Short mmCIF file of C-alpha atoms in Angstrom, two decimals:
data_model
loop_
_atom_site.label_atom_id
_atom_site.label_comp_id
_atom_site.label_asym_id
_atom_site.label_seq_id
_atom_site.Cartn_x
_atom_site.Cartn_y
_atom_site.Cartn_z
CA MET V 770 21.06 82.31 104.48
CA ALA V 771 24.53 83.24 102.51
CA ASN V 772 23.99 79.44 100.40
CA HIS V 773 19.53 80.04 99.92
CA SER V 774 20.42 83.39 98.33
CA GLN V 775 23.17 82.24 95.80
CA ALA V 776 20.86 79.35 95.06
CA SER V 777 17.97 81.88 93.62
CA ARG V 778 20.55 83.30 91.62
CA ARG V 779 21.23 80.65 89.74
CA VAL V 780 17.85 79.71 88.37
CA PRO V 781 17.23 82.32 85.96
CA ARG V 782 19.68 81.57 83.60
CA ARG V 783 18.43 77.71 82.91
CA PRO V 784 14.60 78.77 81.14
CA LEU V 785 17.06 81.43 78.88
CA VAL V 786 19.92 78.60 77.36
CA SER V 787 16.80 75.90 76.92
CA VAL V 788 15.17 78.96 74.85
CA GLY V 789 17.84 79.59 73.13
CA LEU V 790 18.09 75.60 71.85
CA MET V 791 15.30 75.59 70.19
CA LEU V 792 15.48 78.47 68.31
CA ALA V 793 18.98 76.72 67.10
CA LEU V 794 17.14 74.08 66.49
CA ALA V 795 14.01 75.53 63.64
CA ALA V 796 16.56 76.98 62.25
CA CYS V 797 18.44 74.04 61.12
CA SER V 798 15.38 72.69 59.87
CA THR V 799 13.29 74.67 57.76
CA ASP V 800 13.35 74.79 54.14
CA VAL V 801 14.78 78.31 52.20
CA LEU V 802 11.76 79.01 50.68
CA GLU V 803 10.90 82.27 48.58
CA PRO V 804 7.95 83.90 50.09
CA PRO V 805 5.05 82.82 47.25
CA GLU V 806 5.24 79.52 47.72
CA ARG V 807 4.84 79.17 50.90
CA MET V 808 1.75 81.29 50.12
CA ASN V 809 0.07 79.15 47.73
CA GLY V 810 0.95 76.15 49.14
CA VAL V 811 2.69 73.09 49.38
CA ARG V 812 3.34 71.82 44.90
CA PRO V 813 2.85 67.44 44.20
CA VAL V 814 6.13 65.35 45.21
CA THR V 815 6.02 64.42 41.77
CA ALA V 816 6.68 66.90 39.77
CA ALA V 817 8.94 67.94 42.66
CA ARG V 818 11.62 65.07 42.45
CA GLN V 819 11.01 64.97 38.37
CA GLU V 820 12.48 68.66 38.59
CA ARG V 821 15.42 67.60 40.58
CA VAL V 822 16.55 64.41 38.64
CA ALA V 823 16.06 66.65 35.65
CA THR V 824 18.55 69.40 37.04
CA TYR V 825 20.74 66.63 38.55
CA PRO V 826 24.14 67.01 37.33
CA VAL V 827 25.05 63.87 34.96
CA ARG V 828 29.09 62.35 34.70
CA GLU V 829 30.22 61.22 32.16
CA ALA V 830 30.88 57.14 32.70
CA SER V 831 35.28 56.54 32.81
CA SER V 832 35.02 53.11 31.18
CA PRO V 833 31.77 53.52 28.64
CA ILE V 834 30.63 50.23 26.75
CA PRO V 835 31.32 49.35 23.06
CA ALA V 836 28.82 49.61 20.45
CA ASN V 837 29.43 46.31 19.59
CA GLY V 838 30.21 44.24 23.03
CA VAL V 839 33.01 44.18 24.53
CA ASP V 840 35.11 41.20 23.08
CA ILE V 841 36.21 38.80 25.98
CA ASP V 842 38.93 36.47 23.50
CA SER V 843 40.66 39.98 22.95
CA MET V 844 40.70 40.83 26.20
CA VAL V 845 42.31 37.10 27.93
CA THR V 846 44.80 37.10 24.32
CA ALA V 847 42.99 34.46 23.39
CA ALA V 848 41.67 33.72 19.60
CA PRO V 849 38.47 34.23 18.40
CA VAL V 850 35.66 31.08 18.23
CA VAL V 851 34.81 30.51 14.86
CA GLY V 852 31.42 27.89 14.16
CA LEU V 853 31.18 25.17 11.52
CA ALA V 854 28.41 27.11 9.98
CA GLU V 855 30.67 29.94 9.80
CA GLU V 856 33.26 28.84 8.67
CA GLN V 857 31.34 27.22 5.86
CA SER V 858 29.56 30.35 4.61
CA ARG V 859 33.27 31.79 4.19
CA ASP V 860 34.72 28.64 2.64
CA ILE V 861 31.71 29.13 0.26
CA HIS V 862 31.22 32.98 -0.21
CA ALA V 863 35.62 32.75 -0.70
CA GLY V 864 34.48 29.61 -3.29
CA GLN V 865 36.36 27.16 -2.11
CA SER V 866 36.49 23.24 -3.18
CA VAL V 867 33.17 21.12 -0.68
CA PRO V 868 35.76 19.17 1.92
CA ALA V 869 37.27 15.69 1.08
CA SER V 870 34.60 14.32 3.84
CA LEU V 871 31.24 15.68 2.20
CA GLY V 872 32.56 13.73 -1.64
CA PRO V 873 34.61 14.31 -4.36
CA SER V 874 35.28 18.07 -5.44
CA SER V 875 35.51 19.20 -9.23
CA GLY V 876 35.71 23.15 -8.29
CA PRO V 877 33.98 25.71 -6.35
CA VAL V 878 30.09 25.86 -5.98
CA LEU V 879 28.87 29.24 -4.98
CA VAL V 880 25.30 29.84 -3.58
CA ASP V 881 22.94 32.84 -2.32
CA GLY V 882 20.92 33.25 0.23
CA ILE V 883 22.88 31.78 3.12
CA GLY V 884 20.84 32.57 6.52
CA THR V 885 17.81 32.44 4.42
CA SER V 886 14.98 29.64 3.88
CA SER V 887 15.63 30.37 -0.21
CA VAL V 888 19.39 29.19 -1.23
CA HIS V 889 19.92 29.77 -4.83
CA VAL V 890 22.67 28.37 -7.13
CA LEU V 891 24.83 31.07 -8.24
CA SER V 892 27.00 28.72 -10.33
CA VAL V 893 28.04 25.17 -10.39
CA PRO V 894 31.19 23.17 -11.62
CA ALA V 895 31.21 22.38 -15.36
CA ARG V 896 31.50 18.75 -14.26
CA THR V 897 28.60 18.58 -12.85
CA THR V 898 26.35 20.55 -14.74
CA ALA V 899 24.89 17.06 -16.84
CA ALA V 900 23.09 16.33 -13.47
CA VAL V 901 22.27 19.43 -12.40
CA THR V 902 18.81 20.74 -14.14
CA PRO V 903 19.43 24.85 -14.86
CA ALA V 904 17.88 26.57 -12.20
CA MET V 905 15.09 28.79 -13.00
CA PRO V 906 14.69 32.11 -11.01
CA GLY V 907 12.72 31.03 -7.80
CA ASP V 908 13.75 27.56 -7.24
CA THR V 909 15.45 25.95 -4.23
CA LEU V 910 17.63 23.05 -3.86
CA SER V 911 15.21 21.64 -2.60
CA ALA V 912 12.97 20.76 -5.86
CA ALA V 913 16.28 18.26 -6.76
CA PRO V 914 15.07 15.96 -9.46
CA GLY V 915 15.81 12.12 -9.05
CA GLY V 916 14.96 12.11 -5.54
CA VAL V 917 19.02 13.88 -5.12
CA ASP V 918 19.92 15.30 -1.71
CA PRO V 919 19.80 19.19 -2.26
CA ASP V 920 22.44 18.89 0.59
CA LEU V 921 25.16 16.26 -0.47
CA PRO V 922 27.19 17.31 -3.69
CA PRO V 923 26.04 14.93 -6.86
CA LEU V 924 27.47 11.73 -7.18
CA THR V 925 29.72 10.27 -9.55
CA PRO V 926 28.75 7.13 -12.30
CA GLU V 927 31.44 4.90 -10.27
CA ARG V 928 29.21 6.18 -6.32
CA MET V 929 25.51 6.06 -8.12
CA GLU V 930 26.51 2.38 -9.59
CA MET V 931 28.13 0.97 -6.19
CA GLU V 932 24.88 2.34 -4.61
CA ALA V 933 23.04 0.58 -6.87
CA ARG V 934 24.78 -2.69 -6.78
CA ARG V 935 24.79 -2.09 -2.13
CA LYS V 936 21.13 -1.63 -3.29
CA ALA V 937 20.55 -4.81 -4.85
CA GLN V 938 22.67 -6.75 -2.89
CA PHE V 939 19.88 -5.51 0.03
CA LEU V 940 17.16 -6.49 -1.41
CA GLU V 941 18.31 -9.63 -2.35
CA GLN V 942 18.96 -10.85 1.37
CA GLU V 943 15.70 -8.86 2.40
CA GLN V 944 14.14 -11.43 0.23
CA ARG V 945 15.82 -14.16 1.13
CA VAL V 946 15.35 -13.56 5.14
CA MET V 947 11.56 -13.34 3.99
CA ILE V 948 11.67 -16.85 2.41
CA GLU V 949 14.11 -18.39 5.12
CA ARG V 950 11.38 -17.30 7.58
CA ARG V 951 8.38 -18.57 5.63
CA ASP V 952 9.48 -21.92 5.13
CA LYS V 953 10.72 -22.07 8.62
CA ALA V 954 6.85 -21.29 10.16
CA ARG V 955 5.61 -23.93 7.55
CA GLU V 956 7.78 -26.62 9.29
CA GLN V 957 6.38 -25.98 12.35
CA GLN V 958 2.84 -26.19 11.00
CA VAL V 959 3.51 -29.55 8.98
CA ALA V 960 5.47 -30.17 12.59
CA PHE V 961 1.31 -30.36 14.05
CA LEU V 962 0.23 -32.61 11.59
CA PRO V 963 -0.51 -36.32 11.49
CA ARG V 964 2.26 -37.86 8.56
CA ALA V 965 0.35 -38.65 5.58
CA GLY V 966 0.94 -42.05 4.01
CA ASN V 967 -1.08 -42.72 0.62
CA PRO V 968 -3.03 -40.19 -0.68
CA VAL V 969 -5.91 -42.09 -1.24
CA ASP V 970 -5.17 -43.68 2.18
CA ALA V 971 -5.12 -40.49 3.91
CA VAL V 972 -8.45 -38.93 2.42
CA SER V 973 -10.34 -42.33 3.20
CA GLU V 974 -8.06 -43.46 6.64
CA PRO V 975 -9.91 -41.81 9.75
CA ASP V 976 -7.52 -40.00 11.94
CA PHE V 977 -6.46 -42.18 14.78
CA SER V 978 -5.33 -40.47 18.08
CA GLY V 979 -4.30 -43.66 20.11
CA GLN V 980 -6.66 -42.57 22.78
CA MET V 981 -8.87 -45.06 23.33
CA PRO V 982 -13.03 -42.04 23.52
CA ALA V 983 -15.51 -42.29 26.77
CA SER V 984 -18.12 -44.76 24.40
CA GLU V 985 -14.79 -47.65 24.13
CA ILE V 986 -14.07 -47.13 27.45
CA ALA V 987 -18.11 -47.08 28.03
CA CYS V 988 -18.30 -50.61 26.32
CA ARG V 989 -15.50 -52.45 27.93
CA LYS V 990 -17.72 -51.53 31.11
CA ARG V 991 -20.61 -52.98 30.38
CA LEU V 992 -18.73 -56.04 28.56
CA THR V 993 -17.10 -56.76 31.78
CA LYS V 994 -20.47 -56.64 33.34
CA LEU V 995 -21.87 -59.47 31.50
CA GLY V 996 -19.26 -61.53 32.59
CA VAL V 997 -17.75 -61.46 29.05
CA THR V 998 -13.79 -62.49 29.15
CA PHE V 999 -11.97 -60.46 25.97
CA THR V 1000 -8.61 -58.63 26.22
CA ASP V 1001 -8.01 -55.60 23.91
CA VAL V 1002 -5.04 -55.84 21.36
CA PRO V 1003 -3.28 -53.63 19.06
CA ARG V 1004 -4.78 -52.24 15.64
CA ILE V 1005 -5.71 -53.11 12.61
CA SER V 1006 -5.44 -51.15 9.70
CA ASN V 1007 -5.14 -53.18 6.22
CA GLY V 1008 -6.16 -49.76 4.11
CA PRO V 1009 -8.53 -47.64 3.55
CA SER V 1010 -11.32 -50.37 3.76
CA CYS V 1011 -10.17 -53.07 6.31
CA GLY V 1012 -9.61 -52.45 10.04
CA ILE V 1013 -10.14 -51.79 14.07
CA ASP V 1014 -9.59 -48.96 15.39
CA TYR V 1015 -9.94 -50.20 18.87
CA PRO V 1016 -10.60 -54.18 17.91
CA ILE V 1017 -11.08 -56.69 21.09
CA GLN V 1018 -10.23 -60.49 21.18
CA LEU V 1019 -13.41 -62.46 22.35
CA SER V 1020 -12.60 -65.78 24.49
CA GLY V 1021 -15.75 -66.25 26.73
CA LEU V 1022 -19.37 -65.07 27.98
CA SER V 1023 -21.04 -64.97 30.94
CA GLY V 1024 -22.68 -68.97 32.25
CA ASP V 1025 -19.07 -69.96 31.13
CA ILE V 1026 -19.36 -70.10 27.96
CA ASN V 1027 -16.39 -70.47 25.91
CA VAL V 1028 -15.58 -69.17 22.56
CA LYS V 1029 -13.39 -71.13 20.58
CA PRO V 1030 -11.31 -70.15 18.32
CA ALA V 1031 -11.31 -66.91 19.98
CA VAL V 1032 -12.76 -64.33 17.33
CA LYS V 1033 -11.30 -60.02 16.89
CA LEU V 1034 -14.27 -58.24 16.74
CA ASN V 1035 -15.30 -54.48 17.35
CA CYS V 1036 -16.75 -53.65 21.09
CA GLU V 1037 -20.46 -53.06 19.46
CA VAL V 1038 -20.86 -56.22 17.84
CA THR V 1039 -19.27 -57.98 20.56
CA GLU V 1040 -22.09 -56.42 23.35
CA ALA V 1041 -24.83 -56.92 20.82
CA PHE V 1042 -23.33 -60.85 20.78
CA ALA V 1043 -22.94 -61.20 24.32
CA LEU V 1044 -26.54 -60.27 25.09
CA TRP V 1045 -27.82 -62.53 22.60
CA VAL V 1046 -26.45 -65.62 24.15
CA LYS V 1047 -27.02 -64.87 27.62
CA ASN V 1048 -31.05 -63.66 27.11
CA GLU V 1049 -32.10 -65.85 23.81
CA LEU V 1050 -30.14 -68.73 22.93
CA ALA V 1051 -28.49 -70.19 26.57
CA PRO V 1052 -32.66 -69.94 28.01
CA SER V 1053 -33.42 -71.62 24.64
CA ALA V 1054 -31.00 -74.17 24.89
CA ARG V 1055 -32.20 -75.29 28.64
CA TYR V 1056 -35.44 -75.16 27.68
CA ARG V 1057 -34.79 -77.66 24.78
CA TYR V 1058 -32.50 -79.85 25.61
CA LEU V 1059 -32.29 -79.50 29.24
CA SER V 1060 -28.54 -78.49 29.36
CA GLY V 1061 -26.57 -75.26 28.75
CA ILE V 1062 -24.44 -74.09 26.40
CA GLY V 1063 -21.02 -74.92 27.24
CA THR V 1064 -19.09 -73.86 23.44
CA ILE V 1065 -19.38 -71.75 20.44
CA LYS V 1066 -17.29 -72.24 18.02
CA PRO V 1067 -17.11 -69.62 15.18
CA LEU V 1068 -16.43 -69.66 11.84
CA GLY V 1069 -15.27 -66.16 11.39
CA GLY V 1070 -14.21 -62.35 12.95
CA TYR V 1071 -12.65 -59.90 11.13
CA SER V 1072 -11.54 -60.51 7.35
CA CYS V 1073 -10.73 -58.16 5.53
CA ARG V 1074 -12.58 -59.01 2.23
CA THR V 1075 -15.69 -58.05 0.27
CA MET V 1076 -19.63 -59.66 0.89
CA ASN V 1077 -19.83 -63.29 -0.04
CA SER V 1078 -16.18 -63.26 -1.09
CA ARG V 1079 -17.20 -62.35 -4.89
CA ARG V 1080 -15.18 -59.58 -7.26
CA GLY V 1081 -15.75 -57.16 -7.16
CA ALA V 1082 -18.85 -56.75 -4.50
CA ALA V 1083 -19.23 -54.14 -1.42
CA MET V 1084 -16.64 -54.84 1.83
CA SER V 1085 -18.02 -57.02 3.82
CA GLU V 1086 -19.05 -55.53 7.79
CA HIS V 1087 -16.02 -58.73 8.49
CA ALA V 1088 -13.81 -55.77 6.77
CA HIS V 1089 -14.94 -53.76 10.08
CA GLY V 1090 -14.79 -56.44 12.85
CA ASN V 1091 -18.37 -56.07 12.54
CA ALA V 1092 -19.73 -59.18 11.85
CA ILE V 1093 -19.39 -62.63 13.64
CA ASP V 1094 -20.08 -66.10 11.72
CA VAL V 1095 -21.41 -68.95 14.36
CA GLY V 1096 -20.73 -72.60 12.64
CA LYS V 1097 -21.58 -75.16 15.67
CA PHE V 1098 -23.44 -74.92 19.59
CA VAL V 1099 -21.61 -77.35 22.17
CA LEU V 1100 -23.36 -77.87 25.13
CA LYS V 1101 -22.70 -79.00 28.60
CA ASN V 1102 -23.86 -82.03 28.26
CA GLY V 1103 -21.47 -82.95 24.98
CA LYS V 1104 -23.58 -83.22 22.60
CA GLU V 1105 -22.86 -80.31 19.41
CA ILE V 1106 -25.68 -78.64 17.26
CA ASP V 1107 -24.64 -78.21 14.21
CA VAL V 1108 -26.11 -75.07 12.07
CA ARG V 1109 -26.55 -77.03 8.92
CA LYS V 1110 -30.35 -77.69 8.25
CA PRO V 1111 -31.10 -81.12 10.17
CA GLY V 1112 -33.14 -84.49 9.63
CA PHE V 1113 -36.44 -84.68 8.94
CA PHE V 1114 -36.85 -86.29 12.20
CA ALA V 1115 -34.43 -83.59 14.55
CA PHE V 1116 -37.57 -81.94 16.19
CA ARG V 1117 -35.09 -80.10 18.80
CA GLU V 1118 -33.08 -78.46 17.05
CA LYS V 1119 -35.28 -77.45 14.18
CA GLY V 1120 -36.81 -75.71 16.66
CA LEU V 1121 -34.04 -73.92 18.47
CA LEU V 1122 -32.28 -73.02 15.31
CA LYS V 1123 -35.64 -71.40 14.45
CA ALA V 1124 -35.14 -69.43 17.88
CA VAL V 1125 -31.55 -68.32 16.94
CA ARG V 1126 -33.24 -66.86 13.51
CA GLN V 1127 -35.92 -65.20 14.98
CA ASP V 1128 -34.19 -64.05 18.31
CA SER V 1129 -31.15 -62.87 16.89
CA CYS V 1130 -32.46 -60.29 14.78
CA LYS V 1131 -33.86 -58.25 17.87
CA TYR V 1132 -30.56 -57.85 18.42
CA PHE V 1133 -28.66 -57.43 15.19
CA ASN V 1134 -29.33 -55.84 11.92
CA THR V 1135 -28.58 -58.92 9.89
CA VAL V 1136 -29.04 -62.36 10.33
CA LEU V 1137 -27.57 -65.06 7.35
CA GLY V 1138 -27.79 -68.71 7.77
CA PRO V 1139 -29.56 -72.06 6.33
CA GLY V 1140 -31.72 -71.65 3.42
CA SER V 1141 -30.92 -67.63 3.57
CA ASP V 1142 -28.53 -68.30 0.01
CA PRO V 1143 -25.66 -71.03 -0.87
CA PHE V 1144 -23.14 -68.80 0.56
CA HIS V 1145 -24.77 -69.00 4.55
CA LYS V 1146 -26.05 -72.44 4.63
CA ASP V 1147 -23.43 -74.24 6.74
CA HIS V 1148 -23.14 -70.84 9.78
CA PHE V 1149 -25.42 -68.22 10.84
CA HIS V 1150 -23.96 -64.17 9.83
CA PHE V 1151 -24.69 -61.65 12.97
CA ASP V 1152 -23.38 -58.14 11.98
CA LEU V 1153 -24.26 -54.32 13.00
CA ARG V 1154 -24.87 -53.06 9.16
CA SER V 1155 -26.32 -49.62 9.54
CA ARG V 1156 -29.42 -49.04 6.85
CA LYS V 1157 -30.77 -45.17 6.39
CA SER V 1158 -34.08 -46.66 6.33
CA GLY V 1159 -33.20 -48.52 9.46
CA TYR V 1160 -34.48 -52.00 7.72
CA ARG V 1161 -33.60 -55.54 9.06
CA HIS V 1162 -32.85 -57.95 7.07
CA CYS V 1163 -33.45 -61.53 8.74
CA SER V 1164 -33.62 -64.23 6.63
#
C-alpha cells in the first residue's frame, strides 16, 4: 500500500513539465512584430526582401580590381609583350625609318589614321616625292597611281628596271613553253597521218591500208566456187593513174582450162571472164568442134599505158587491171583457133568468133575484136569500163 501511495504522488509532475517546454518553444519561434503590423496582415515577400538587402551592411573589398585590369606580366616580373602591329605603329609615330627587310629607306614616312580604314600621308621623304602624286585631302594610299602597292615602299629606278627584266624573261619563257606544247601536239597529230609522197599523187591516189575489204574477200570466195585457179600478189602502184590495190594472178579456169601466160587482173574482171568462159565459150566450142577448150592464150592483162598506146589518149582499162586481151583458143584435141579474121571457108571458126563477140557482151561493158578497128585486128579486148549512161560497146 505504501508503494502505491508514492506512485500516485509522482504522476501530477509530468504534465507540468511538458507544458513548460511547449511554452518555451513557442516563445523562441515567434518573431518580434509591432502590434499594427500584426493587425494589418502579412506584407509581400518581395518588398520585405528588398528592404533587407537595402539595409544590409556592405563592407569594402580588401583587394579592389584596378580600372585598367590586372597586369599579370608585372606581377610575375616579366617584360611586357608588344605585338607587331603595335611596334610598327610606335615606329611610325616616332618617325623611324622603314625596316630594311621591306626595302631601301630614304627617311621617315609619317601617316595618320592608324587603326582606321582611311590612312592619310603626313610626310614623304624628298627622294620619293617625284614617285608619289600629291595627296589631296581625303585621298588614301589605296588610290596609288600606276598600280603601285600602297602597303610597300616606292621602288627605286634600279629595282624597277630589274623587275621589268624579270617580267620580260618570264613572258619569254611562257611563250616558249606554249610554242613547244603546240609543236608537240602537231607532231602527235602528224604521227597518225599516212606518209605523203608526191603532192600530186597524194591527191589522186586512193588511201591503201593493206587490209583487204569485205568486197574483195567475197569476190575471191566466188572465184574459188567457180573453180578458178589464182594467187594473190602484192599491190601494184605505178603512180596516180596506174595500179591495182588487190591484184590476183589468173592461171586457170573451171573445166581444166589453162591460162598461159598467167595474167594480173583485178578480181572483178577475173570473175566476169571466168563466168563467160564457163557459160558461153566452152559450150560453143563443144557444140562446134565436139571438144572443149584446153588453153586460153591472153595477149595482155595489167599494163600501165594509154588507150591503144597512143600519146595524149586517155588511160586504158589495162592500167587498172580491168581488161584482158585474148589472141588464141586451143581446144583439148589440140586445134588452135586464131582470133584473126578466118578464111572464106572456115565456117566453124567464123561461127565461134561470132558467138564470142555476141555472148561476151552480156558479161563485159566493152568488147572489141577483128573488124572493130586496126588496133584489135588480132585479138579480142574485154573490159568493165563504167559509163554514166550504162552504155555497152560491142563491135
